Coordinates of C-alpha atoms and ligand atoms in Angstrom, one line a residue:
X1 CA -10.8 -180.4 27.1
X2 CA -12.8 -183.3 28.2
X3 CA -15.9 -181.8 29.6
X4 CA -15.7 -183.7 33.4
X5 CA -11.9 -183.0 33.6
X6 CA -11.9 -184.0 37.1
X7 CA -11.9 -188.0 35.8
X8 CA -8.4 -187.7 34.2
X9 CA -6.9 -185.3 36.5
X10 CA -4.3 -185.9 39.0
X11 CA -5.1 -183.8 41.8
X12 CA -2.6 -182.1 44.0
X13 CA -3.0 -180.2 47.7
X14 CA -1.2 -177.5 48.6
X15 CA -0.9 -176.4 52.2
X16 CA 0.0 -172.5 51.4
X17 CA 1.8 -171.7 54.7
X18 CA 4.0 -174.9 54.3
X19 CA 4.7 -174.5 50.4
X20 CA 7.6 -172.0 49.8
X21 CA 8.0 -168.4 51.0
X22 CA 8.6 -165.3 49.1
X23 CA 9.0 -162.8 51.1
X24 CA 11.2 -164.2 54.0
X25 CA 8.6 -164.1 57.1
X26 CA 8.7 -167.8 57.4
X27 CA 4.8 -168.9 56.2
X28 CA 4.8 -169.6 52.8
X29 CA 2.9 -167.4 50.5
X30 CA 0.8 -167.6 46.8
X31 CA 3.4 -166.3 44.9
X32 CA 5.6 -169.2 46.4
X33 CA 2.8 -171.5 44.8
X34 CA 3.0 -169.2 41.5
X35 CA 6.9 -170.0 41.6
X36 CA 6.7 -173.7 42.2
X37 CA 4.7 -174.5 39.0
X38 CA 7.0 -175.2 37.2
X39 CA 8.2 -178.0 39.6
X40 CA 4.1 -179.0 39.2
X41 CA 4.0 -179.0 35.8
X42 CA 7.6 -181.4 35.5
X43 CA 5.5 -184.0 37.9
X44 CA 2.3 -183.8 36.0
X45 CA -0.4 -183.1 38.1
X46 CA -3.6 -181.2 36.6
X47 CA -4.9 -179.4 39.1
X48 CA -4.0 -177.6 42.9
X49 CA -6.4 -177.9 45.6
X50 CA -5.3 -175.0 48.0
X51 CA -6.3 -175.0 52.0
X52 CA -7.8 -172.1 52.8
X53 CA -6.5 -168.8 51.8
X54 CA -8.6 -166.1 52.9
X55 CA -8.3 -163.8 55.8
X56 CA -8.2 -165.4 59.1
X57 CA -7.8 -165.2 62.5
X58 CA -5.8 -168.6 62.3
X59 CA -7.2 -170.2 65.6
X60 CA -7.7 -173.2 63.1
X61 CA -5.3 -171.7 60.6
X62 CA -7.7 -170.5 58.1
X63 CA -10.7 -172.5 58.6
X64 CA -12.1 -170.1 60.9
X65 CA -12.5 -167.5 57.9
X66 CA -13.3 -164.1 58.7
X67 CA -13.6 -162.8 55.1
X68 CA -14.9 -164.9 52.4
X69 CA -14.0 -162.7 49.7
X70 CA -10.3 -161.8 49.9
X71 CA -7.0 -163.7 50.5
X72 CA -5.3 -163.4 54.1
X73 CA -2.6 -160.5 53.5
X74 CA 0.7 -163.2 54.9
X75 CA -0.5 -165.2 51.7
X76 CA -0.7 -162.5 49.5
X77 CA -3.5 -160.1 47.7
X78 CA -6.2 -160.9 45.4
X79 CA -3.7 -159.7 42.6
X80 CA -1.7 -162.4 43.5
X81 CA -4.4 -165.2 43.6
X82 CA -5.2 -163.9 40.1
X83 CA -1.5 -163.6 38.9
X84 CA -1.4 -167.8 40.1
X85 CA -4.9 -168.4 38.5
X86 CA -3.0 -167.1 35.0
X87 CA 0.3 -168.6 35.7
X88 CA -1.3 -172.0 36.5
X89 CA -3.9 -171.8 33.4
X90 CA -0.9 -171.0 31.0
X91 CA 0.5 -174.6 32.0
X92 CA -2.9 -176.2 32.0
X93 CA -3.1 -176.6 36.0
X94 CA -6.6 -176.5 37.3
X95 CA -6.9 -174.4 40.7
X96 CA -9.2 -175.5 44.1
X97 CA -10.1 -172.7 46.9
X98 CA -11.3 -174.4 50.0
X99 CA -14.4 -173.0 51.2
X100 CA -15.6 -173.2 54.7
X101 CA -19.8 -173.0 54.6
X102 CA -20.1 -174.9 58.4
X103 CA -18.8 -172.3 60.4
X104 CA -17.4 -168.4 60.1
X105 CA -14.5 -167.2 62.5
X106 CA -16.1 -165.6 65.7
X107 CA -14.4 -161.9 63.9
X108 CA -16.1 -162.2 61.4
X109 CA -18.3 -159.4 60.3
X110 CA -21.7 -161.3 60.7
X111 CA -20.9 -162.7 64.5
X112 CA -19.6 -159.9 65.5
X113 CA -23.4 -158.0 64.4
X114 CA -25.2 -161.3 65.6
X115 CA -23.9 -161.4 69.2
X116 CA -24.4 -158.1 70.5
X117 CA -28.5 -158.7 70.6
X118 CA -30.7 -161.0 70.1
X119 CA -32.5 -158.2 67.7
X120 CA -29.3 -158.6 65.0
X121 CA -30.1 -159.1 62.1
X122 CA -27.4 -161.2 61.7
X123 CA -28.6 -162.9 65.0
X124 CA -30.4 -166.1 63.0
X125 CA -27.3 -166.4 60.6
X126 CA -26.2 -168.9 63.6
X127 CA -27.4 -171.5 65.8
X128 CA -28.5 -170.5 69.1
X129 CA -30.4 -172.0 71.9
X130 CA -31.6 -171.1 75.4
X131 CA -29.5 -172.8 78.9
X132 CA -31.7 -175.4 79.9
X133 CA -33.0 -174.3 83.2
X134 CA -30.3 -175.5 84.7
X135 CA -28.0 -173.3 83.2
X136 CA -26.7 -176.1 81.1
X137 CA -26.1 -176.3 77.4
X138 CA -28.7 -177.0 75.1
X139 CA -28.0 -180.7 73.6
X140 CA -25.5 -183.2 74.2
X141 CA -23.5 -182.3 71.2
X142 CA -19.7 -182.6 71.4
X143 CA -17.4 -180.0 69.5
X144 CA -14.6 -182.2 67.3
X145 CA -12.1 -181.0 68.6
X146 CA -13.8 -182.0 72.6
X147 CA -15.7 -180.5 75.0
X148 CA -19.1 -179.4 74.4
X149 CA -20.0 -178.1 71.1
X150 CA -22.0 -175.0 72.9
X151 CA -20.9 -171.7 74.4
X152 CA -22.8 -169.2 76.3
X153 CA -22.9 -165.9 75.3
X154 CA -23.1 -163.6 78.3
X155 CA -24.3 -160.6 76.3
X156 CA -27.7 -162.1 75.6
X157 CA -27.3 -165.2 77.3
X158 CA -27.9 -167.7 74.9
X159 CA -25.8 -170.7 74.2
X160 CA -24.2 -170.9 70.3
X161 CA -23.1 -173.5 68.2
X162 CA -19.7 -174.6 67.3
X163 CA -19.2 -178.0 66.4
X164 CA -15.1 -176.7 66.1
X165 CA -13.6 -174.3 68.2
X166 CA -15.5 -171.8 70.3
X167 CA -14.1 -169.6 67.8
X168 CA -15.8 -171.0 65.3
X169 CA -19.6 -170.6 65.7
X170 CA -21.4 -172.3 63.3
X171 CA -23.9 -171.4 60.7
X172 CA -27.5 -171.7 60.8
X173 CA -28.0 -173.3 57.1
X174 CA -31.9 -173.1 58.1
X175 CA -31.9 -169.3 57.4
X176 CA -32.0 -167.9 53.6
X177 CA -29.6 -165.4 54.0
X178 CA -26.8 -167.5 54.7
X179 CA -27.5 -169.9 51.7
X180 CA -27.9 -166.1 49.7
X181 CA -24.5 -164.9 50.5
X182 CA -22.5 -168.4 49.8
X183 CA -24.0 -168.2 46.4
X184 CA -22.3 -165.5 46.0
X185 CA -19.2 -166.2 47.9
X186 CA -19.4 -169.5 45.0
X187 CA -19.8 -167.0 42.0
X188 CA -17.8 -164.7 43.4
X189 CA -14.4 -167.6 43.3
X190 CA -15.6 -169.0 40.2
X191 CA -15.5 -165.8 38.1
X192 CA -12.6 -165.1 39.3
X193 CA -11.1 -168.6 37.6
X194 CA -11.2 -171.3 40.1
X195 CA -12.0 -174.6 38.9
X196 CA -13.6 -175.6 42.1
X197 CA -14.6 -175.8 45.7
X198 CA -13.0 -178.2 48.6
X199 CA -15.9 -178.1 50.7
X200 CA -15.1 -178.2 54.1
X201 CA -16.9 -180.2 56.2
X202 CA -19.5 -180.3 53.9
X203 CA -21.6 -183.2 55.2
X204 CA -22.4 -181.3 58.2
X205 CA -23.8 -177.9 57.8
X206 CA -27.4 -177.8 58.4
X207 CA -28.2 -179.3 61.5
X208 CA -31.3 -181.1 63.3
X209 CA -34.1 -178.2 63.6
X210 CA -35.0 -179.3 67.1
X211 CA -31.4 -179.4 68.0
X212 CA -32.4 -183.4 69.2
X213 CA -30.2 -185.1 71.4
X214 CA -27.6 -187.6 70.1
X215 CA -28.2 -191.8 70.8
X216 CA -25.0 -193.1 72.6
X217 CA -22.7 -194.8 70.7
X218 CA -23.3 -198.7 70.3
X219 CA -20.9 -201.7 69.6
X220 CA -21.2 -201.8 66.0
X221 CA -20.0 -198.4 65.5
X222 CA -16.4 -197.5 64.3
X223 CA -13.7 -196.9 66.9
X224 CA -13.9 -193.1 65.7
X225 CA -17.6 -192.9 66.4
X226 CA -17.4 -195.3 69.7
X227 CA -14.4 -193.0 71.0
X228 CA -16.8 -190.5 70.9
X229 CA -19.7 -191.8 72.8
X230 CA -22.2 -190.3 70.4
X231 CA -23.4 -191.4 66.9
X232 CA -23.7 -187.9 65.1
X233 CA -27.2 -188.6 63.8
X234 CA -28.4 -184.8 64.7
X235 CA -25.7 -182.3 64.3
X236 CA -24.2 -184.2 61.2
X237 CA -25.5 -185.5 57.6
X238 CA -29.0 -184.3 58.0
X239 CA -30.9 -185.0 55.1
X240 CA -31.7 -181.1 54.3
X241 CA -27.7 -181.3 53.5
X242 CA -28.6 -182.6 50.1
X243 CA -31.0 -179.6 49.4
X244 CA -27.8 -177.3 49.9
X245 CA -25.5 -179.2 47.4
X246 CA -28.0 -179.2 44.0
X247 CA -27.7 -175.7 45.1
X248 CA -24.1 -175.2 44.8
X249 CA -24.1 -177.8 41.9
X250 CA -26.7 -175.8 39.7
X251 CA -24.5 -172.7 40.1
X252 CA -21.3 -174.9 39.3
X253 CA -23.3 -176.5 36.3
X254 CA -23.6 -173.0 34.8
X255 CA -19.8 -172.3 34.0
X256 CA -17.8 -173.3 31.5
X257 CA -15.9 -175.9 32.0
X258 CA -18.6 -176.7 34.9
X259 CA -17.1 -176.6 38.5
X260 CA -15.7 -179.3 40.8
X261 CA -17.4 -179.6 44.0
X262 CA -15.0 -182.0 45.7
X263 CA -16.8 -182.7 49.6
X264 CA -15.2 -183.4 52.5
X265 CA -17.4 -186.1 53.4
X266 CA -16.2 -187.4 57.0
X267 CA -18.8 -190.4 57.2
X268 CA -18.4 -194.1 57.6
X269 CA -20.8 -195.6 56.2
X270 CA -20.8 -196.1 52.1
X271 CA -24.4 -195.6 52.0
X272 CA -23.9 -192.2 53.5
X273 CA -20.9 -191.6 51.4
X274 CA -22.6 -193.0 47.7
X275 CA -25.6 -190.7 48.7
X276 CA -23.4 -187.3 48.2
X277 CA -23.1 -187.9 44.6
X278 CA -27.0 -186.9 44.4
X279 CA -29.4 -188.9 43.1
X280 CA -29.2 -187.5 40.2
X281 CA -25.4 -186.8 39.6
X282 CA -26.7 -183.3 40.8
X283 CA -24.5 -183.2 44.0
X284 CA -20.7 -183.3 44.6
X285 CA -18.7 -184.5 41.5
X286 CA -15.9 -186.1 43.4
X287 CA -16.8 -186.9 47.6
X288 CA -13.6 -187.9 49.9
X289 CA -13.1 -191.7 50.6
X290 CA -12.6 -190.5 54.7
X291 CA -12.4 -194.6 55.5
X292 CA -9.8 -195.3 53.1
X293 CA -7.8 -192.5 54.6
X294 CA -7.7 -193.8 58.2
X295 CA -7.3 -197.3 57.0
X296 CA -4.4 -199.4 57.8
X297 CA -1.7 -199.9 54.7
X298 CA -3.7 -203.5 54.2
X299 CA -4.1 -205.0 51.0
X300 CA -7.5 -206.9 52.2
X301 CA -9.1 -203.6 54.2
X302 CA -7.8 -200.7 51.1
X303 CA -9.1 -203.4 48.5
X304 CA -12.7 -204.0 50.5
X305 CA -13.6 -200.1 50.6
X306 CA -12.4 -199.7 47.1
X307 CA -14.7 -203.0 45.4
X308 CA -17.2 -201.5 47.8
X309 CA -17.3 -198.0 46.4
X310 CA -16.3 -200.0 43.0
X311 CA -19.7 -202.0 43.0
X312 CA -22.1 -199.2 45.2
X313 CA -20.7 -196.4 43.4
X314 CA -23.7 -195.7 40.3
X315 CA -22.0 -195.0 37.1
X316 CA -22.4 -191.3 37.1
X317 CA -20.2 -191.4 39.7
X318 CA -16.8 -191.0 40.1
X319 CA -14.5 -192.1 43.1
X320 CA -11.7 -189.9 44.9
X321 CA -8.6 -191.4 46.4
X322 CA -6.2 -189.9 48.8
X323 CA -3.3 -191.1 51.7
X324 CA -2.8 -188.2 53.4
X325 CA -4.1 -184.4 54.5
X326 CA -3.7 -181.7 56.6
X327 CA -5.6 -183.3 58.7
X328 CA -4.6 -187.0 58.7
X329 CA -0.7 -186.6 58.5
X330 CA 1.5 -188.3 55.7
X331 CA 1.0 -191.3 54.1
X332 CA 4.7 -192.1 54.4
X333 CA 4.7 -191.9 57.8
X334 CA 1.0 -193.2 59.0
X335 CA 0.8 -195.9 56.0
X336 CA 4.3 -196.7 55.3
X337 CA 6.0 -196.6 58.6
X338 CA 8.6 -194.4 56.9
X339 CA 9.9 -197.6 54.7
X340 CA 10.1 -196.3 51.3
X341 CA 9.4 -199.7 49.6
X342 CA 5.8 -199.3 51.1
X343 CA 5.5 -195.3 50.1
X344 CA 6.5 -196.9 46.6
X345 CA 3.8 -199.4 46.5
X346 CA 1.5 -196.9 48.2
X347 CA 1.3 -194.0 45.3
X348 CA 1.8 -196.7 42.7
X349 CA -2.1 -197.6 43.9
X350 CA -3.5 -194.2 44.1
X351 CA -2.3 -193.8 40.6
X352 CA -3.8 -196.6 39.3
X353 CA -7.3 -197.2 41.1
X354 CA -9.8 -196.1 39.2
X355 CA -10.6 -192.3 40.6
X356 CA -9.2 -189.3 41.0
X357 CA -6.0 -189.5 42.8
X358 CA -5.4 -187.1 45.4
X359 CA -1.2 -186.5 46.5
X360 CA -0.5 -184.5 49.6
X361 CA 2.6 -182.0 48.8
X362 CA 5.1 -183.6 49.5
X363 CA 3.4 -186.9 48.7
X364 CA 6.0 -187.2 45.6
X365 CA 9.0 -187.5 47.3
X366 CA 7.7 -189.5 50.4
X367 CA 7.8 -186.7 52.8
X368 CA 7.2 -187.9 56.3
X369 CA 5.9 -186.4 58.9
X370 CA 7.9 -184.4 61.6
X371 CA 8.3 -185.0 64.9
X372 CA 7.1 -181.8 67.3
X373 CA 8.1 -181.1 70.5
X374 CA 5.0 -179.3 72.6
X375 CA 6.6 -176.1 72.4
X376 CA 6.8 -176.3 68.2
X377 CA 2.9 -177.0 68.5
X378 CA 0.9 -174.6 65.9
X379 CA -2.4 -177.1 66.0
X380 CA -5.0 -176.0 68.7
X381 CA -6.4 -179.8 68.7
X382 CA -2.3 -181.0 69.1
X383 CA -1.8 -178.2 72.0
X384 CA -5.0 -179.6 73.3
X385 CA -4.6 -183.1 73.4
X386 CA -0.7 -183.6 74.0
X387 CA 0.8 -186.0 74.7
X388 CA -1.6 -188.2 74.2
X389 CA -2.0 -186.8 70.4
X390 CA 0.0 -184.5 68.8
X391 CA -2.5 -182.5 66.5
X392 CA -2.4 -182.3 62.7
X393 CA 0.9 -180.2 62.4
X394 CA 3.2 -183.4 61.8
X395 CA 1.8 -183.5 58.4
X396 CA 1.7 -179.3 57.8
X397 CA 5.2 -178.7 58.4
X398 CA 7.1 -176.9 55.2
X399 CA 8.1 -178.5 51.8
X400 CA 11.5 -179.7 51.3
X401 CA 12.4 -178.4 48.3
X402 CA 16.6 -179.3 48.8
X403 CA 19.4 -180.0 51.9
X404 CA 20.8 -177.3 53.4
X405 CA 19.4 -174.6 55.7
X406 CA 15.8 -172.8 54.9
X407 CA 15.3 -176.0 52.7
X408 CA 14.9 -174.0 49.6
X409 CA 11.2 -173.3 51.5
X410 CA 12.5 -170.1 52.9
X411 CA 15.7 -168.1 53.2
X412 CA 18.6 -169.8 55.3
X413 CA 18.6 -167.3 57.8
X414 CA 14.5 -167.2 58.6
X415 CA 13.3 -169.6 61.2
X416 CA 9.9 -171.4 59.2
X417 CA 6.3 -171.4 61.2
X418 CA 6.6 -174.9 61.6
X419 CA 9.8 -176.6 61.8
X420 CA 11.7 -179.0 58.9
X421 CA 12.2 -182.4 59.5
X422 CA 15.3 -183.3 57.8
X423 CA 15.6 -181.8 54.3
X424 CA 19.4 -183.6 53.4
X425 CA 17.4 -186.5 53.7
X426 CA 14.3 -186.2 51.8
X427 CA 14.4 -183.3 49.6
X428 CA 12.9 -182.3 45.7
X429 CA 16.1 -181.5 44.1
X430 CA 18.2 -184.8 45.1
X431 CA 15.1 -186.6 44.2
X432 CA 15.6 -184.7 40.6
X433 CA 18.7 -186.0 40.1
X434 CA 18.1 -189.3 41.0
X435 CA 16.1 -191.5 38.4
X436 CA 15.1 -194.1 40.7
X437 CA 13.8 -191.9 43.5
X438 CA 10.6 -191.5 44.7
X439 CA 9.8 -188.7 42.7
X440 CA 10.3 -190.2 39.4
X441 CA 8.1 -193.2 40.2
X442 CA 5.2 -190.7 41.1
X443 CA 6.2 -188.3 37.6
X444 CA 6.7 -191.7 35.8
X445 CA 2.9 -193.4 36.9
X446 CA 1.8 -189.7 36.7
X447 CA 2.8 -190.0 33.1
X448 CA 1.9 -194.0 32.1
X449 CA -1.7 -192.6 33.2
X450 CA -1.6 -189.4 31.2
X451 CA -0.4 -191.8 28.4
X452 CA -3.2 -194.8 29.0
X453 CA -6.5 -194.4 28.9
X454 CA -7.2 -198.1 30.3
X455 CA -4.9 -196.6 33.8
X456 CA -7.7 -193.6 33.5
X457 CA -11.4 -194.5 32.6
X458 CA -10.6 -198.2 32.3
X459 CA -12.5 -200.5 34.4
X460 CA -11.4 -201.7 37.7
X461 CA -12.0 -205.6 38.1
X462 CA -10.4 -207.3 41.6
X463 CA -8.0 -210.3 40.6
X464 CA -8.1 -213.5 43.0
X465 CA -4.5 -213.7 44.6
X466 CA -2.3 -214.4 48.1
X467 CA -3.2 -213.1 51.5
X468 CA -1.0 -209.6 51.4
X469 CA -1.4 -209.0 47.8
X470 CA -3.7 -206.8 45.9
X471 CA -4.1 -207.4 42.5
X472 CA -6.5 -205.7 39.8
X473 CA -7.0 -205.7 36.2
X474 CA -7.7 -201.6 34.6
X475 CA -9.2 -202.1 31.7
X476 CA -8.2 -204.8 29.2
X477 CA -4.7 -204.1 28.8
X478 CA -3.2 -203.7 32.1
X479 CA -3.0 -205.6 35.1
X480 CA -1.4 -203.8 38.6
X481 CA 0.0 -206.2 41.4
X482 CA 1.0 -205.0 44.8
X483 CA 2.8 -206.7 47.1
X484 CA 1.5 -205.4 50.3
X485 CA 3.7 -207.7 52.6
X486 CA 6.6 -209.0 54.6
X487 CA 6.9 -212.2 52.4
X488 CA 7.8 -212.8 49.0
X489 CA 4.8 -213.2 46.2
X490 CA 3.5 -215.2 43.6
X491 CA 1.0 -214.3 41.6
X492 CA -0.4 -216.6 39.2
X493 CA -1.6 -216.4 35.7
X494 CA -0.2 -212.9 34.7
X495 CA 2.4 -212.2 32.0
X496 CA 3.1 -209.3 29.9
X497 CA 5.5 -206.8 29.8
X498 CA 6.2 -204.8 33.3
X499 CA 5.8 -200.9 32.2
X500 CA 6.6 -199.4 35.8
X501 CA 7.8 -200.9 38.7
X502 CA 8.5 -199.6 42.4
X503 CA 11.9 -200.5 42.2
X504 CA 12.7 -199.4 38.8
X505 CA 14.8 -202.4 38.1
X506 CA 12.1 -204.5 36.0
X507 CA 10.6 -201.6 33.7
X508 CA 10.6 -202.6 30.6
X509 CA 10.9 -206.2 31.0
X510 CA 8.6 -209.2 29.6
X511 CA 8.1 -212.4 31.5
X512 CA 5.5 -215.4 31.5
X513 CA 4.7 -218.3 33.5
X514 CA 3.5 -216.2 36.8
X515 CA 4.9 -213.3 38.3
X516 CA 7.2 -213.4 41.9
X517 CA 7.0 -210.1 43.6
X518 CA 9.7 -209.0 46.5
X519 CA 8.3 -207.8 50.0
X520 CA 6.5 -204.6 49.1
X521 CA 7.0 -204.8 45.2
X522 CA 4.5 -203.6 42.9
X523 CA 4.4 -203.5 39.2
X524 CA 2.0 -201.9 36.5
X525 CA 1.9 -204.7 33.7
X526 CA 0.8 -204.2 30.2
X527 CA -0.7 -207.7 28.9
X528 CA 0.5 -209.4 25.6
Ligands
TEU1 O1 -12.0 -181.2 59.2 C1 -13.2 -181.8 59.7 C2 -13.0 -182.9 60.7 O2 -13.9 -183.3 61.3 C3 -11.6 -183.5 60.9 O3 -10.6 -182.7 60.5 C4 -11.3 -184.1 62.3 O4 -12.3 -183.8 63.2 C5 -10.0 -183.5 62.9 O5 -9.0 -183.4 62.0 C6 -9.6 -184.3 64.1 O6 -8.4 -183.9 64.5 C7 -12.1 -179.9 58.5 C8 -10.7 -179.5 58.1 O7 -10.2 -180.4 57.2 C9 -9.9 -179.2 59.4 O8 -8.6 -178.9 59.0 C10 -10.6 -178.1 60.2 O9 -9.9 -178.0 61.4 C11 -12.0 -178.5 60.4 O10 -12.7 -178.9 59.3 C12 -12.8 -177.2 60.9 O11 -13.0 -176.4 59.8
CA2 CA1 5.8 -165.4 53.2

């Protein structure tokens, strides 16, 4: 076991209401997870990142957590959790928890104490803040998910934070005891086996101390922040942040293997971005690429962020790649318009940039995303926002593990908590049977990386070549091209012997004298 495992792992998310369900109530459930390994091991991946599993409310389906210490009883029991934990280890699977230090739910034991008086002693675990004498809220802070990110209490009168939901009153990581208890909500996961920690929102938890206005949004900001009308200079990626993750990473540095702190870093900048590494590799191992994400399916925009993090990144750092979330829907869909030629070309580069790959269940066969009427809606930010924007459920909805009715996700009779797309035509166990599907491209490249160290550590180096095309050497042996265009390509100066291609029909072959790649081609070519 290579002491930062994270480097050659293939990393996985599982959305455990959407995975498979045991025990016929429609939401998936951990033992479904526990049952599926096998189909994880047969792809290859090393390790599961779970959303979160712990008891909630579910006004943001989990990540308004009302107990950080337990598993939310439609999922399963702690026996369970440890039952997968085993299960997974015997196959060499790595297991995430996601763990939600910005905010509790509003039920959670601590609110419930700090909001009857302003004498709690669970009163400072949040943020509060006078009306102004107006009666209005404190600050110009907008919640995420709109409106204003305050809401007054009438018991004592006092605005709180949420920077979510109303139900989801955010922590004040100013005071002691809440940094006290996460260290032991940390210990507490990692003794019981988990390699890791998604943090969620992680950039954001401590907040200005004088609560300061936010500037207006100017021209040179990204759409996201411009839509927005704020740059989130106070109530986001405060400095003291850092403080708070060498103190997570000192506790993960103190197990064996050492734990992954993978960050949810939702800024746009790459200084911002670089930063969470620490300064001393003493922050997040791993730190989501949130700009690759939301990026077009463009060979010149993907290619820019990745050189960038390629030349900013120091080299104790280590990037992470992914296409799709539970949050940013399915890279077939939002990437690939649903043409499978570009969800081929699409995982063939997150398996072979240099990082940690990051697959969205589903991810493996192309799954895309499903098409809700209002009614279906589960999201609070699609029930919201409709029609104008659906939410986050088109890329939650359940696994389709084969045709037919329940999907082989639940039993045929049960009605799922989200609905199926169309299982007969995207499914795991047609894809099984099919060599040239989807799914054996992704257990194939899953494989050539497992197999070549150069598609692993190897170093990345961008190759000059047409508009449309991406094409970079990984380390001195292999060369990957990408077609990522309408038009047929020729890519000069590269010959060697193709070792996987999208299509399937040129593996194994040799050529010289340049290579010509069809509309949306890509091949991973060993060099003579
Ligand atoms: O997301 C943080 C976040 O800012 C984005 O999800 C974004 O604002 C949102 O998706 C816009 O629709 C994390 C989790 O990934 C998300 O699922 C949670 O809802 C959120 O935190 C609150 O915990
Ligand atoms: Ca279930």
């Amino acid at each position: 076991m290579t002491k930062r495992w994270w480097r050659d792992a293939v990393v996985y998310q599982i959305y455990p209401r959407s995975y498979r369900d045991t025990n016929g109530d429609g939401v998936g459930d951990l033992r479904g997870i526990t049952q599926s390994l096998d189909h994880l091991e047969w792809l290859g991946v090393d390790c599961l990142w779970l959303n979160p599993i712990m008891p909630s409310p579910n006004t943001d389906w989990g990540y308004d957590v009302s107990d950080y210490c337990d598993v939310h009883p439609e999922l399963g029991t702690l026996d369970d959790f440890d039952e997968l934990i085993r299960e997974a280890d015997r196959r060499g699977i790595r297991v995430l928890n996601d763990l939600v230090p910005n905010h509790t739910s509003d039920m959670h034991a601590w609110f419930k104490d700090a909001r009857m008086s302003k004498d709690s002693k669970m009163r400072d675990r949040y943020v509060w803040a006078d009306p102004k004498p107006d009666g209005s809220a404190p600050n110009n802070w907008m919640s995420q998910f709109g409106g204003p990110a305050w809401a007054l209490d009438e018991t004592t009168d006092q605005y709180y934070l949420h920077l979510f939901l109303p139900t989801q009153p955010d922590l004040n990581w100013w005071n002691d005891d809440v940094a006290v208890a996460f260290d032991e909500i940390l210990r507490f996961w990692f003794d019981r086996g988990v390699a890791g920690f998604r943090l969620d929102v992680c950039h954001a938890v401590v907040k200005d101390k004088d609560l300061r206005d936010n500037p207006p949004a100017t021209e040179d900001d990204p759409p996201q922040v411009r839509g927005r009308g704020q740059k989130s200079i106070y109530d986001m990626n405060r400095p003291e942040v850092h403080d708070v993750l060498r103190r997570w990473r000192r506790i993960a540095r103190k197990y064996e293997p050492e734990r992954l702190l993978v960050g949810e870093t939702y800024v746009w900048d790459l200084q911002s971005l670089i930063a969470f590494y620490g300064k001393r590799n003493d922050e997040l191992q791993l730190a989501m690429n949130i700009p690759f994400v939301h990026s077009r399916f463009d060979a010149g925009r993907l290619s820019t962020i990745v050189d960038n993090m390629e030349s900013g990144l120091p080299r104790s750092g280590w990037p992470v790649w992914m296409g799709s979330n539970h949050d940013a829907d399915r890279l077939a869909t939002r990437w690939c318009d649903d043409d499978e030629r570009k969800v081929r070309c699409a995982l063939m580069m997150l398996l072979t940039l240099r990082g940690t790959p990051l697959l969205g269940y589903g991810d493996e066969i192309g799954l895309p995303n499903v098409t809700l009427t209002e009614r279906q809606l589960r999201d609070p930010v699609g029930m919201r926002f409709w029609p104008a924007y659906p939410g986050r459920d088109p890329g939650r909805t359940p696994m389709q593990w084969k045709s037919g009715a329940g999907a082989g996700f639940t039993a045929p009779d049960v009605t799922p908590w989200l609905p199926f797309g169309h299982p007969s035509r995207c499914n795991i166990a047609d894809q099984k049977s099919n060599p040239r599907s989807v799914l054996h491209l992704t257990r194939d490249l899953i494989a050539l990386r497992r197999e070549e160290t150069d598609l692993r550590t190897g170093t990345y180096s961008h190759r000059a070549s047409p508009d449309g095309t991406w094409v970079y050497n990984r380390g001195k042996r292999f060369v990957v091209a990408l077609n990522m265009s309408d038009d047929v390509a020729k890519i000069p100066r590269v010959r060697g012997k193709v070792r996987v291609s999208t299509e399937r029909d040129r593996d194994d072959s040799s050529f010289s004298g340049g290579l010509v790649l069809e509309p949306w081609e890509g091949v991973v070519v060993e060099r003579p």
